Amino acid sequence: MTNPTAAILIIGNEILSGRTQDVNVNFLAKRLAVRGIQLQEVRVIPDVPHRIISAVNELRASYDELFTTGGIGPTHDDITSECVAAAFGVPWEPHAETFTMMEKAMAPGAFNAARQRMATMPRGAVPIPNSISMAPGFSIANVHVMAGVPRIMQSMYEALEPSLPKGTPIAMRAVHGMGIMEGAIAAGLSAIQDKYPPVDLGSYPFRREAAGGVAIVAKGTDPALLEKAIAEATQLIASHGIDPIQGEPV
Amino acid sequence: MTNPTAAILIIGNEILSGRTQDVNVNFLAKRLAVRGIQLQEVRVIPDVPHRIISAVNELRASYDELFTTGGIGPTHDDITSECVAAAFGVPWEPHAETFTMMEKAMAPGAFNAARQRMATMPRGAVPIPNSISMAPGFSIANVHVMAGVPRIMQSMYEALEPSLPKGTPIAMRAVHGMGIMEGAIAAGLSAIQDKYPPVDLGSYPFRREAAGGVAIVAKGTDPALLEKAIAEATQLIASHGIDPIQGEPV
């Protein structure tokens, strides 16, 4: 796999407290797969400076791209931006163009100290605009700092995507066997995995309203190999007297 | 904060590929808060042995408790159990009681090599039963290895919970201001946070069908302090001509 690699760093007490169900990982995971970027790690950490600084430095060194979400608003708990500056060892300073843009757009006096923080970035950062709020995210080197609010994050990702590296899209194929047990097909699946090493073959029990079964999922950058692996998994399911269901079951 | 600390390690290609939306973190986060265990980190990593081994060793050394989810089924991609044994440097061997229990419960011949893997654990592991499937999770020292399928994981957590350490429950109080902007109240909020250092005061923009606003959330182990901080946040919102909404808005 020569695709670029990536990690996501979620900075958010609200995820760790259980107050908020994260949905940003799932959005980014799907989009990165289409872009051919291999998501290899996700971390969720609290709004604590030394935790943010060390995680940013560890992850930006380990992966080609690092995406952060959360902590870039105007309130006291929004400390991602200055922590990224500290991680890079560069000054955290007003971004002239963003500062002017935000100041002009607001009523006199409304661009207060708290809002000015949203126009303050690590030196060298490139803003990531979004269509929902005035305040941008930013990229610095391979670190992409985005909002935690899902629709703002998604808008920032749309703006950012064209500047990201591209790999071979990571495709997925699935076949399902209703009523089958993983333990019954495990040996057969393992043999298929051994036959197609570049395919990442996974097995996932699932449940629907009435019944459950196993989903066999093949993932990789060579669609022809995925088809072959799934064809064999389909035969494996059929050999147990079960009608295989291609794609996603209802 | 003298509460016990915890991390969650999610072992799951299906989360990193975007195929599956994780819901285990949110369940565990809420339950751990009630138990008074401070969730301080979550990681999601792929089904790769050296990644699992190093993450288990790093996280079990850094936190009082480590909960893993995923990778304990019978198929080739279920490698969590042997990796945990490797992380602890102990043999991975049949757990006699579990082995006998599973063998007896199955039809002759059905307890095949794949299923026997689910009765194989690191030496010294204590099984975590569940009410849905025969195959247990297990605890070894401060590491609790659970299924990835949410309802099985939840059943395992119910069985495990009484043996976990207890801290002072982490409570939450919230007040909402519809139509208010974070930037308008940031300075006031920061002053409230400074006044109540043991309270973890967060500010979260939100949207409902018709309108949006800001949620002010106070979290901590002293309910009386939470009430005071939220009372002040309520006044802050009201001072901007907005009717504060206690608890969760509809």
XYZ file of C-alpha atoms in Angstrom:
500
model
C 0.000 0.000 0.000
C 1.720 3.154 -1.183
C -1.285 5.349 -0.517
C -0.754 8.384 1.722
C -1.589 7.716 5.371
C -3.608 9.808 7.806
C -4.726 10.161 11.398
C -7.612 12.076 12.978
C -7.211 13.838 16.311
C -10.475 14.768 18.001
C -10.037 17.424 20.643
C -13.188 17.265 22.671
C -14.184 16.879 26.289
C -17.758 16.531 25.000
C -16.926 13.252 23.264
C -15.060 11.848 26.289
C -17.913 12.805 28.635
C -20.472 11.047 26.437
C -22.438 14.257 25.940
C -21.821 14.178 22.193
C -21.795 11.261 19.772
C -18.929 11.815 17.338
C -19.865 11.651 13.666
C -16.817 13.376 12.212
C -14.673 10.229 12.094
C -17.199 8.396 9.953
C -17.523 11.293 7.502
C -13.769 11.737 7.148
C -13.109 7.978 6.980
C -15.414 7.612 3.982
C -14.096 10.657 2.180
C -10.443 9.772 2.768
C -11.040 6.253 1.392
C -12.413 7.735 -1.836
C -9.434 10.074 -2.020
C -7.109 7.085 -1.599
C -5.794 8.238 1.776
C -5.382 5.417 4.275
C -6.840 6.364 7.687
C -4.671 4.499 10.186
C -5.471 5.991 13.564
C -7.999 8.074 15.447
C -7.452 9.618 18.853
C -9.823 11.460 21.122
C -8.221 13.604 23.819
C -9.412 16.290 26.244
C -8.917 20.068 25.958
C -5.604 19.984 27.845
C -2.631 21.841 26.321
C 0.137 19.294 26.904
C -2.117 16.489 25.636
C -2.901 18.400 22.438
C 0.696 19.438 21.809
C 2.141 15.960 22.292
C -0.579 14.228 20.264
C -0.172 16.682 17.372
C 3.568 16.163 17.330
C 3.363 12.383 17.595
C 0.691 11.984 14.917
C 2.075 14.481 12.397
C 5.392 12.637 12.555
C 3.779 9.195 12.173
C 1.371 9.859 9.296
C 1.403 11.808 6.049
C -1.643 13.903 6.993
C -3.208 14.806 10.323
C -6.757 16.136 10.611
C -7.884 17.703 13.868
C -11.467 18.529 14.793
C -12.694 20.708 17.627
C -11.506 23.540 19.815
C -11.236 26.418 17.338
C -14.108 28.622 18.508
C -13.899 31.850 20.540
C -14.409 30.509 24.074
C -11.911 29.708 26.840
C -12.072 25.970 26.091
C -11.051 26.518 22.453
C -7.295 26.100 22.650
C -6.440 23.953 19.625
C -4.995 26.766 17.537
C -2.438 28.032 20.068
C -1.519 24.438 20.949
C -0.781 23.662 17.287
C 1.447 26.762 17.172
C 3.253 25.472 20.272
C 3.585 22.015 18.695
C 5.295 23.594 15.677
C 7.307 26.016 17.805
C 6.060 29.026 15.856
C 4.376 32.242 17.055
C 0.588 32.354 17.384
C -0.362 35.642 15.782
C -3.176 37.461 13.977
C -3.619 36.235 10.418
C -3.796 39.598 8.637
C -6.199 38.695 5.839
C -8.590 36.777 8.105
C -8.434 39.486 10.761
C -9.383 42.206 8.261
C -12.112 40.073 6.673
C -13.764 39.295 10.019
C -13.431 42.836 11.336
C -15.066 44.301 8.237
C -17.926 41.819 8.306
C -18.960 42.592 11.880
C -20.769 45.511 13.446
C -18.504 48.087 15.090
C -17.303 46.738 18.434
C -18.484 43.168 17.764
C -15.032 41.934 16.747
C -14.008 41.570 20.375
C -10.994 39.849 21.910
C -12.744 36.459 21.936
C -13.600 36.652 18.233
C -10.133 37.914 17.383
C -8.834 34.584 18.669
C -10.546 32.944 15.695
C -8.434 35.109 13.364
C -5.247 34.173 15.222
C -3.194 31.287 13.814
C 0.241 29.714 13.925
C 2.648 31.683 11.726
C 2.624 30.171 8.225
C -0.898 28.736 8.491
C -3.134 28.747 5.414
C -6.835 29.354 6.207
C -9.453 26.718 5.342
C -12.680 28.609 4.539
C -16.181 27.263 5.113
C -19.590 28.269 3.853
C -21.308 28.415 7.241
C -19.298 30.552 9.615
C -16.871 33.369 8.999
C -14.103 31.812 11.060
C -11.788 29.552 9.035
C -9.836 26.466 10.005
C -6.249 26.277 8.799
C -3.509 24.024 7.484
C 0.073 24.195 8.647
C 2.405 21.738 6.917
C 0.604 18.356 7.049
C -1.753 19.333 9.900
C -5.303 20.390 9.029
C -7.192 22.093 11.825
C -10.978 21.996 11.477
C -14.101 22.779 13.492
C -15.833 20.212 15.681
C -19.386 21.125 14.611
C -20.060 18.501 11.924
C -21.568 20.666 9.194
C -18.811 23.272 9.572
C -16.148 20.548 9.580
C -17.674 19.031 6.443
C -17.673 22.370 4.682
C -14.024 22.887 5.639
C -13.138 19.425 4.340
C -14.781 20.220 1.003
C -12.604 23.323 0.737
C -9.483 21.469 1.820
C -9.826 18.280 -0.218
C -8.440 19.519 -3.558
C -5.133 20.364 -1.865
C -4.716 16.936 -0.269
C -2.519 14.245 -1.802
C -4.275 11.544 -3.781
C -3.879 7.784 -3.681
C -5.595 4.900 -5.374
C -9.190 4.945 -4.111
C -9.844 2.335 -1.451
C -12.873 0.375 -2.590
C -15.137 -1.985 -0.666
C -17.271 -4.934 -1.703
C -19.517 -6.919 0.612
C -21.564 -10.079 0.621
C -23.919 -11.113 3.415
C -25.117 -14.468 4.640
C -28.283 -14.343 6.724
C -28.403 -16.836 9.558
C -24.841 -17.997 9.090
C -22.413 -18.152 12.020
C -18.900 -16.739 11.794
C -17.524 -19.867 13.448
C -18.859 -22.041 10.615
C -17.054 -20.177 7.834
C -13.944 -18.940 9.639
C -11.558 -21.523 8.158
C -12.866 -20.949 4.615
C -12.569 -17.173 4.995
C -9.047 -17.461 6.278
C -8.127 -19.471 3.175
C -9.590 -16.744 0.927
C -7.649 -14.071 2.827
C -4.434 -16.089 2.365
C -5.122 -16.341 -1.376
C -5.530 -12.560 -1.812
C -3.026 -10.841 0.486
C -3.567 -7.313 -0.948
C -7.270 -7.574 -0.062
C -8.259 -6.687 3.479
C -10.977 -9.262 4.214
C -13.151 -8.621 7.256
C -15.997 -10.533 8.842
C -18.696 -8.718 10.832
C -21.714 -10.206 12.575
C -24.790 -8.039 12.014
C -28.441 -7.924 13.022
C -31.466 -6.597 11.224
C -35.067 -6.413 12.441
C -35.877 -10.041 11.966
C -32.620 -11.909 11.754
C -28.875 -11.669 11.792
C -25.933 -13.019 9.914
C -22.410 -12.255 8.844
C -21.141 -9.537 6.521
C -17.981 -10.380 4.601
C -16.259 -7.192 3.512
C -13.321 -6.928 1.118
C -11.396 -3.665 1.039
C -8.439 -2.609 -1.076
C -7.149 -0.623 -4.015
C -7.566 -3.335 -6.703
C -11.282 -3.666 -7.557
C -10.681 -6.804 -9.660
C -9.124 -8.596 -6.696
C -11.991 -7.475 -4.465
C -14.461 -9.012 -6.926
C -12.539 -12.287 -6.911
C -12.332 -12.453 -3.125
C -16.037 -11.637 -2.752
C -16.940 -14.207 -5.423
C -15.167 -16.856 -3.363
C -16.794 -15.661 -0.144
C -20.144 -15.850 -1.947
C -19.448 -19.495 -2.859
C -18.378 -20.175 0.728
C -21.693 -18.857 2.064
C -23.674 -20.771 -0.580
C -21.798 -23.975 0.312
C -23.456 -23.754 3.745
C -26.904 -23.765 2.154
C -27.436 -20.021 2.599
C -28.462 -17.627 -0.200
C -25.717 -14.993 -0.335
C -26.879 -11.358 -0.498
C -24.642 -9.039 -2.519
C -24.107 -5.496 -1.300
C -25.970 -4.229 1.749
C -28.942 -6.198 3.108
C -32.170 -4.338 3.851
C -9.445 14.892 40.518
C -8.574 11.693 42.318
C -11.019 9.601 40.303
C -9.637 6.529 38.537
C -8.698 7.187 34.904
C -9.458 5.148 31.801
C -8.830 4.807 28.087
C -10.754 2.983 25.363
C -8.939 1.171 22.551
C -11.117 0.353 19.549
C -9.614 -2.337 17.380
C -11.487 -2.080 14.141
C -10.717 -1.695 10.468
C -14.466 -1.225 10.000
C -14.406 2.045 11.953
C -11.331 3.358 10.116
C -12.834 2.491 6.722
C -16.049 4.348 7.538
C -18.132 1.196 7.061
C -19.283 1.284 10.675
C -20.261 4.230 12.874
C -18.827 3.592 16.337
C -21.327 3.820 19.177
C -19.325 2.012 21.854
C -17.370 5.083 22.953
C -20.523 7.014 23.718
C -22.032 4.142 25.737
C -18.868 3.589 27.751
C -18.224 7.319 28.238
C -21.628 7.789 29.852
C -21.376 4.706 32.050
C -17.829 5.463 33.186
C -18.869 9.013 34.175
C -21.611 7.600 36.405
C -19.104 5.156 37.900
C -16.757 8.077 38.609
C -14.091 6.842 36.200
C -12.490 9.633 34.185
C -12.274 8.711 30.461
C -9.139 10.485 29.253
C -8.368 8.992 25.859
C -9.838 6.975 23.021
C -7.854 5.383 20.211
C -9.005 3.603 17.104
C -6.424 1.390 15.410
C -6.475 -1.278 12.679
C -6.279 -5.061 13.134
C -2.477 -5.116 12.954
C -0.584 -7.062 15.657
C 2.241 -4.618 16.412
C -0.238 -1.724 16.553
C -2.462 -3.577 19.019
C 0.415 -4.728 21.212
C 2.048 -1.313 21.459
C -1.243 0.528 22.041
C -2.283 -1.918 24.792
C 1.049 -1.520 26.539
C 1.118 2.250 26.223
C -2.467 2.769 27.397
C -2.471 0.239 30.249
C 0.626 1.972 31.639
C -0.866 5.459 31.268
C -4.346 4.909 32.730
C -5.872 2.995 35.627
C -8.221 1.003 33.394
C -8.132 0.110 29.705
C -11.213 -1.089 27.820
C -10.774 -2.640 24.392
C -13.579 -3.354 21.933
C -13.455 -5.508 18.832
C -11.495 -8.402 17.407
C -12.482 -11.275 19.712
C -14.581 -13.374 17.325
C -13.582 -16.632 15.597
C -12.362 -15.292 12.225
C -8.861 -14.597 10.908
C -9.224 -10.845 11.535
C -9.992 -11.406 15.242
C -6.542 -11.120 16.773
C -7.084 -8.991 19.867
C -6.834 -11.838 22.360
C -3.453 -13.196 21.262
C -2.116 -9.653 20.923
C -3.112 -8.872 24.522
C -1.279 -12.048 25.608
C 1.776 -10.844 23.686
C 1.477 -7.389 25.267
C 1.572 -8.995 28.730
C 4.264 -11.513 27.715
C 2.147 -14.466 28.871
C 1.097 -17.621 26.994
C -2.126 -17.609 24.984
C -3.809 -20.861 25.966
C -7.200 -22.557 26.261
C -9.187 -21.279 29.251
C -10.253 -24.630 30.704
C -13.631 -23.630 32.121
C -14.670 -21.647 29.042
C -13.416 -24.376 26.718
C -15.486 -27.038 28.486
C -18.559 -24.809 28.675
C -18.498 -24.002 24.957
C -17.726 -27.554 23.904
C -20.643 -28.947 25.904
C -23.070 -26.356 24.560
C -22.395 -27.118 20.901
C -23.383 -29.979 18.647
C -20.705 -32.651 18.198
C -18.058 -31.369 15.789
C -19.293 -27.766 15.873
C -16.657 -26.640 18.368
C -14.074 -26.329 15.591
C -10.635 -24.728 15.612
C -12.069 -21.274 14.845
C -14.508 -21.418 17.733
C -11.860 -22.802 20.060
C -10.013 -19.512 19.538
C -12.831 -17.806 21.431
C -12.081 -20.030 24.449
C -8.368 -19.202 24.250
C -7.084 -16.386 26.460
C -3.932 -14.928 27.930
C -2.846 -16.961 30.966
C -4.411 -15.438 34.083
C -7.377 -13.879 32.274
C -10.768 -13.779 33.993
C -13.721 -14.261 31.600
C -16.353 -11.520 31.208
C -19.649 -13.289 30.440
C -22.451 -11.834 28.346
C -26.111 -12.701 27.903
C -26.103 -12.821 24.100
C -23.299 -15.039 22.881
C -21.523 -17.948 24.505
C -18.063 -16.506 23.945
C -16.856 -14.304 26.808
C -14.565 -11.302 26.868
C -11.920 -11.235 29.579
C -10.005 -9.061 32.016
C -6.285 -9.362 32.619
C -4.912 -6.977 35.239
C -6.350 -3.532 34.321
C -7.179 -4.454 30.701
C -10.778 -5.379 29.860
C -11.229 -7.041 26.483
C -14.761 -6.817 25.086
C -16.649 -7.502 21.865
C -17.111 -4.886 19.140
C -20.785 -5.666 18.473
C -22.523 -2.994 20.596
C -25.177 -5.103 22.315
C -22.638 -7.789 23.212
C -20.177 -5.165 24.447
C -22.915 -3.564 26.550
C -23.824 -6.900 28.095
C -20.156 -7.537 28.894
C -19.837 -4.098 30.476
C -22.848 -4.809 32.697
C -21.131 -7.981 33.905
C -17.798 -6.242 34.364
C -18.934 -3.027 36.045
C -19.250 -4.286 39.642
C -15.572 -5.269 39.637
C -14.356 -1.866 38.422
C -12.997 0.762 40.819
C -15.375 3.541 41.806
C -14.856 7.283 41.929
C -17.050 10.247 42.681
C -19.679 10.315 39.922
C -18.966 12.927 37.261
C -22.113 14.992 36.915
C -23.174 17.409 34.192
C -25.461 20.435 34.169
C -26.340 22.488 31.114
C -28.044 25.727 30.186
C -28.838 26.798 26.631
C -29.222 30.170 25.013
C -31.098 30.143 21.709
C -29.823 32.607 19.149
C -26.836 33.659 21.198
C -23.330 33.690 19.712
C -20.352 32.173 21.501
C -18.271 35.235 20.682
C -20.662 37.475 22.601
C -20.402 35.594 25.884
C -16.848 34.225 25.693
C -15.321 36.747 28.114
C -18.113 36.234 30.644
C -17.799 32.459 30.433
C -14.070 32.615 30.895
C -14.592 34.614 34.085
C -17.006 31.971 35.393
C -14.508 29.217 34.581
C -11.791 31.130 36.467
C -14.084 31.439 39.478
C -14.785 27.670 39.649
C -11.564 25.850 38.728
C -12.831 22.353 39.740
C -15.713 22.733 37.267
C -15.021 21.841 33.660
C -17.013 24.503 31.786
C -17.600 23.913 28.086
C -19.340 25.905 25.392
C -20.898 24.166 22.378
C -22.739 25.725 19.458
C -25.810 23.673 18.549
C -28.610 23.667 16.003
C -32.169 22.468 16.221
C -34.811 22.396 13.503
C -35.655 26.040 13.595
C -32.768 27.797 15.251
C -29.425 27.434 16.917
C -27.614 28.699 19.932
C -24.994 27.833 22.481
C -25.018 25.108 25.118
C -23.043 25.859 28.263
C -22.105 22.617 30.000
C -20.578 22.281 33.463
C -19.018 18.956 34.399
C -17.384 17.822 37.603
C -17.641 15.815 40.795
C -19.136 18.555 43.020
C -22.823 19.032 42.104
C -23.132 22.161 44.272
C -20.350 23.870 42.337
C -21.923 22.832 39.037
C -25.178 24.466 40.122
C -23.353 27.676 41.011
C -21.446 27.811 37.724
C -24.600 27.114 35.705
C -26.531 29.728 37.703
C -23.922 32.299 36.684
C -23.959 31.133 33.063
C -27.749 31.460 33.155
C -27.420 35.078 34.312
C -24.823 35.703 31.611
C -27.203 34.488 28.902
C -30.102 36.484 30.372
C -27.935 39.618 30.443
C -27.859 39.418 26.646
C -31.655 39.553 26.496
C -32.044 35.825 25.822
C -34.306 33.484 27.814
C -32.006 30.766 29.184
C -33.242 27.189 28.778
C -32.252 24.803 31.569
C -31.362 21.207 30.715
C -31.646 20.002 27.139
C -33.602 22.060 24.596
C -36.188 20.300 22.425
